[in-house]
PDB file of C-alpha atoms in Angstrom:
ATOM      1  CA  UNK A   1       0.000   0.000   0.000  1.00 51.00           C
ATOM      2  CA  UNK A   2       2.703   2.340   0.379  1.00 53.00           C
ATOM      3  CA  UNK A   3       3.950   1.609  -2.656  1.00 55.00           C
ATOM      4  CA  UNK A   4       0.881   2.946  -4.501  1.00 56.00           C
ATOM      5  CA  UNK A   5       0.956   6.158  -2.266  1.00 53.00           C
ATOM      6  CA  UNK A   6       4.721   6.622  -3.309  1.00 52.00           C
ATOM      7  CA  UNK A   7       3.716   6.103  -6.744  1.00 52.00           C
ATOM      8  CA  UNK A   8       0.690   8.869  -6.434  1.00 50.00           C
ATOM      9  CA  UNK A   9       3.034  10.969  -4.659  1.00 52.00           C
ATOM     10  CA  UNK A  10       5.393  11.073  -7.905  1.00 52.00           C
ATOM     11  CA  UNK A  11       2.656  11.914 -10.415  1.00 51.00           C
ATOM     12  CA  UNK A  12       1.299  14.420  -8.196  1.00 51.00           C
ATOM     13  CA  UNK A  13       3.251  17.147  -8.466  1.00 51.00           C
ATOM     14  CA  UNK A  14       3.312  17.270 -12.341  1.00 52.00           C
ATOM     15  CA  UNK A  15      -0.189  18.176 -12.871  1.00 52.00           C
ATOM     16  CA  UNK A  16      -1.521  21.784 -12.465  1.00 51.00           C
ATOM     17  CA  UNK A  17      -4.266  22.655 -10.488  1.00 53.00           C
ATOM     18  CA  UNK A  18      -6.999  23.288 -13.029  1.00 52.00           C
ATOM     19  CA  UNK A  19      -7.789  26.705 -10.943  1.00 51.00           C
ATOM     20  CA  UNK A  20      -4.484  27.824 -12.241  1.00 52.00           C
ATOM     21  CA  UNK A  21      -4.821  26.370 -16.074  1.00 50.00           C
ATOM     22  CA  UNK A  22      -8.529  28.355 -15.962  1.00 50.00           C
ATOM     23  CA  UNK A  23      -6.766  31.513 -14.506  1.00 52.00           C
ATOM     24  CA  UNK A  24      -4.518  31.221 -17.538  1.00 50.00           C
ATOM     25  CA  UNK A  25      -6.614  30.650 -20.197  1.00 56.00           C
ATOM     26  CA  UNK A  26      -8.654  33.833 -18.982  1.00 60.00           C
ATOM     27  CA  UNK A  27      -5.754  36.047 -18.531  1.00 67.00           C
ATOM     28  CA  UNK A  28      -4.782  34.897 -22.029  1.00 62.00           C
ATOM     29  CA  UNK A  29      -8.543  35.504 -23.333  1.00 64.00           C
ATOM     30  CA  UNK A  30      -9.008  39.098 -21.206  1.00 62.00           C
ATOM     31  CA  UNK A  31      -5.874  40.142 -23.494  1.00 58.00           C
ATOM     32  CA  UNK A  32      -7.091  38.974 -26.648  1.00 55.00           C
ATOM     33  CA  UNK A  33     -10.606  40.409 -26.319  1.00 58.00           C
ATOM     34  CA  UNK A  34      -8.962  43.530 -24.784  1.00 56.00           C
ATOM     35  CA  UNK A  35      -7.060  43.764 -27.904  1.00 55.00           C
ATOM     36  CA  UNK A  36     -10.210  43.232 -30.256  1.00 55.00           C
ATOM     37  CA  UNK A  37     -12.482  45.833 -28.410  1.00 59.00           C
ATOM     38  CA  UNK A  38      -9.302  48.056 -29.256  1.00 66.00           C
ATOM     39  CA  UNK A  39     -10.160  47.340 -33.366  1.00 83.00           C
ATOM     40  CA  UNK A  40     -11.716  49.653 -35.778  1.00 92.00           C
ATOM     41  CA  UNK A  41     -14.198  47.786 -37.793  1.00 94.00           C
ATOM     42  CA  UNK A  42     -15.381  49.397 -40.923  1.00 95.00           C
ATOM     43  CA  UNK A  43     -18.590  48.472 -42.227  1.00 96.00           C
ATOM     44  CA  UNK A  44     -19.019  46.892 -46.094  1.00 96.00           C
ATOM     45  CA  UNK A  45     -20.863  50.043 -46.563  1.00 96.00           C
ATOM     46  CA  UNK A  46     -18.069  52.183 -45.648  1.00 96.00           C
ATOM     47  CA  UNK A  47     -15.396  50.343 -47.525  1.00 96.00           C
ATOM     48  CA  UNK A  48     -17.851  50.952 -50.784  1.00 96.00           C
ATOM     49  CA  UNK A  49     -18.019  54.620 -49.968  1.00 95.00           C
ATOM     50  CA  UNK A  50     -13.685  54.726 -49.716  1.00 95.00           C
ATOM     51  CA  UNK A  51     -13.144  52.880 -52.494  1.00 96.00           C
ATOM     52  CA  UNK A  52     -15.637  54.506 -54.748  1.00 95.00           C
ATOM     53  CA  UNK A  53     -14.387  58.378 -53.366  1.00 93.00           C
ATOM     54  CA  UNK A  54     -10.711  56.910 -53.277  1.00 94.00           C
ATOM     55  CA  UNK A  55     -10.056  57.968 -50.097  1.00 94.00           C
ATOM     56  CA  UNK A  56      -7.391  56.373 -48.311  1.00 93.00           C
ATOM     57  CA  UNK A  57      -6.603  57.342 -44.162  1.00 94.00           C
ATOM     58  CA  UNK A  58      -2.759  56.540 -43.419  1.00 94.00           C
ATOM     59  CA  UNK A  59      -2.612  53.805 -40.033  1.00 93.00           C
ATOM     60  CA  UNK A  60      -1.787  56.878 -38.223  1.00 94.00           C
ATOM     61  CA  UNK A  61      -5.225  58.713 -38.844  1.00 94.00           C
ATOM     62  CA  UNK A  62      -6.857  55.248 -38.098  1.00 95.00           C
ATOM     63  CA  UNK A  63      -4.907  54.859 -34.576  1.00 94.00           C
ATOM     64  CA  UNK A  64      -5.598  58.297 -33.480  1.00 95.00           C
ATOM     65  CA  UNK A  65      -9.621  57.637 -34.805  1.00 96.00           C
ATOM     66  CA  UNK A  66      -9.551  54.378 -32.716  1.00 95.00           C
ATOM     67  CA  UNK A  67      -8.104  56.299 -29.738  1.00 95.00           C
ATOM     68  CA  UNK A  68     -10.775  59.377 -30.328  1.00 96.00           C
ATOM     69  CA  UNK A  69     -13.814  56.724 -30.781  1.00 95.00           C
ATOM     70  CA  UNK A  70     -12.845  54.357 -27.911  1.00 94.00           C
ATOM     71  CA  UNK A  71     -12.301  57.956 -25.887  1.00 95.00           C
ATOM     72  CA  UNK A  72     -16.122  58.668 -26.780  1.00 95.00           C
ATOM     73  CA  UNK A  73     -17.394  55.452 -26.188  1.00 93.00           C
ATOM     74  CA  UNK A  74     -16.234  56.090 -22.365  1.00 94.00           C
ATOM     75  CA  UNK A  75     -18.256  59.307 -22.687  1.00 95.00           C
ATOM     76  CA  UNK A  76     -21.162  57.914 -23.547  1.00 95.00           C
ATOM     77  CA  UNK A  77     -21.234  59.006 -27.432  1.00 96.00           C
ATOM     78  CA  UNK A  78     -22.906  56.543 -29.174  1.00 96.00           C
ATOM     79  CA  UNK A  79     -22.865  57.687 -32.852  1.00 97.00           C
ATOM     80  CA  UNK A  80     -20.293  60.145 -33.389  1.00 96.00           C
ATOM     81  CA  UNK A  81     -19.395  62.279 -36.491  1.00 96.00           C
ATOM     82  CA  UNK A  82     -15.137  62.000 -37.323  1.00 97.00           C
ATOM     83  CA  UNK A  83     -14.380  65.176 -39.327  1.00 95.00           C
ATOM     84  CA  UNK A  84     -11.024  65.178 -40.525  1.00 95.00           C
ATOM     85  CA  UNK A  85      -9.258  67.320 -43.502  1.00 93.00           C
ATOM     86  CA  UNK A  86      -9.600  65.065 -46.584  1.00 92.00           C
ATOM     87  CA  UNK A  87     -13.019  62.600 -44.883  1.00 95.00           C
ATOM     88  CA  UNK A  88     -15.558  62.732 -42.785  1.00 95.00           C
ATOM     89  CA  UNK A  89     -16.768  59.637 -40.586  1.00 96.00           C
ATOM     90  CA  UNK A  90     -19.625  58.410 -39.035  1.00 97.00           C
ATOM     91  CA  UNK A  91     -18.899  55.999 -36.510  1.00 97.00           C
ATOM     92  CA  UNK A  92     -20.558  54.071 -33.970  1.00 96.00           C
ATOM     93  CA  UNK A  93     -18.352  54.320 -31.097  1.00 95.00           C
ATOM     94  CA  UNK A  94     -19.904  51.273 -28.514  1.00 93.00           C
ATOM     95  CA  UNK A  95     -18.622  48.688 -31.763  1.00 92.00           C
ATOM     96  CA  UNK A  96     -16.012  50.822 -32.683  1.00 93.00           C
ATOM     97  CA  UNK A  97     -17.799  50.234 -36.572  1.00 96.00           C
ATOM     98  CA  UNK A  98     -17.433  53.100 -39.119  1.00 97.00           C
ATOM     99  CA  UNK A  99     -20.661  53.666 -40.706  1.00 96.00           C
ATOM    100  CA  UNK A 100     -19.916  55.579 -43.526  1.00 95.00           C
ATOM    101  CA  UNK A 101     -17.530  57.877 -45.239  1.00 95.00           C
ATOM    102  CA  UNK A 102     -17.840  61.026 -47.198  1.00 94.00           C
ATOM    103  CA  UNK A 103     -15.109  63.325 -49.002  1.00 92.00           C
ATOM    104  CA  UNK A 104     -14.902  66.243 -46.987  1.00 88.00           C
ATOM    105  CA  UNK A 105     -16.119  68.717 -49.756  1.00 88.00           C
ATOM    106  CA  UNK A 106     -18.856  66.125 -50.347  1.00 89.00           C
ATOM    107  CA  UNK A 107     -19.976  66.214 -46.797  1.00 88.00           C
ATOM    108  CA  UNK A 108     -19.866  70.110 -46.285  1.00 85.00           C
ATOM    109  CA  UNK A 109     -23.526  70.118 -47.941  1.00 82.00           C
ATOM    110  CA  UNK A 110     -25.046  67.073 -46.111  1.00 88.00           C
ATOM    111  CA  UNK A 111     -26.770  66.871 -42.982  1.00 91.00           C
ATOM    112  CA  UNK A 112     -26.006  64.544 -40.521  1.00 92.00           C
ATOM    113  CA  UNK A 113     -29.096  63.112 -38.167  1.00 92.00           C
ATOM    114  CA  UNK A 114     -28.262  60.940 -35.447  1.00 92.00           C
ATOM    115  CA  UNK A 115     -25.074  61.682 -34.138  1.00 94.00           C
ATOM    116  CA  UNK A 116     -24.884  62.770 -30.112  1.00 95.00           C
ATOM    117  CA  UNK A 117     -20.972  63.953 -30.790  1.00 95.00           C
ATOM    118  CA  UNK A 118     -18.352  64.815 -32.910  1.00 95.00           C
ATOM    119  CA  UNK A 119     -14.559  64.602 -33.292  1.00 96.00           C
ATOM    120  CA  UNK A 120     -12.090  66.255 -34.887  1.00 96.00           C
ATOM    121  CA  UNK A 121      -8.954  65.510 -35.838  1.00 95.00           C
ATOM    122  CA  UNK A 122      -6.756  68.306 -37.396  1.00 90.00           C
ATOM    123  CA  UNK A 123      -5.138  65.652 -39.882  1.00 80.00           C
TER     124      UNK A 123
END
């Protein structure tokens, strides 16, 4: 008999306590969600509208967006108007998901319903 508690004994300490594997795997999938929340999205509709307008925004513009929408998102903006030089967004900020996107001449003769803020970014 003490043979099989010797023999317990030795496979014992090799396994890990599945409270620490599930702290892990949580740690590991707070990060990656973390890190998706932090993702612009932009909507079918709004690729259309940049492709068709060619518009293109350099990564930087699109960091500092993320970082303005995510910023009004904590404000409580839900629907928030992005007026930079060159484009003007409209972008849900609680899924981070652009809605659509106008030239900026284009969008100095439109009116915009909906929208409970507004950003801009001098760029």
């Amino acid at each position: 008999m003490s043979e099989r508690i010797h023999a317990h004994q030795l496979y014992q300490p090799m396994l890990y306590p599945k409270h620490q594997q599930k702290k892990t795997d949580q740690s590991f999938q707070a990060v990656f969600q973390k890190e998706l929340e932090n993702q612009l999205t932009v909507s079918k509709h709004a690729q259309k509208r940049l492709q068709d307008r060619n518009i293109t925004i350099s990564e930087t513009s699109w960091n500092k967006i993320r970082e303005k929408v995510i910023e009004a998102g904590q404000k409580g903006i839900k629907d928030s108007l992005v007026i930079m030089k060159n484009v003007t967004l409209v972008v849900n900020a609680p899924n981070q998901t652009v809605i659509t996107a106008l030239d900026r001449n284009e969008s100095t003769s439109q009116i915009f319903t909906n929208i409970n803020g507004a950003i801009v970014i001098d760029e």
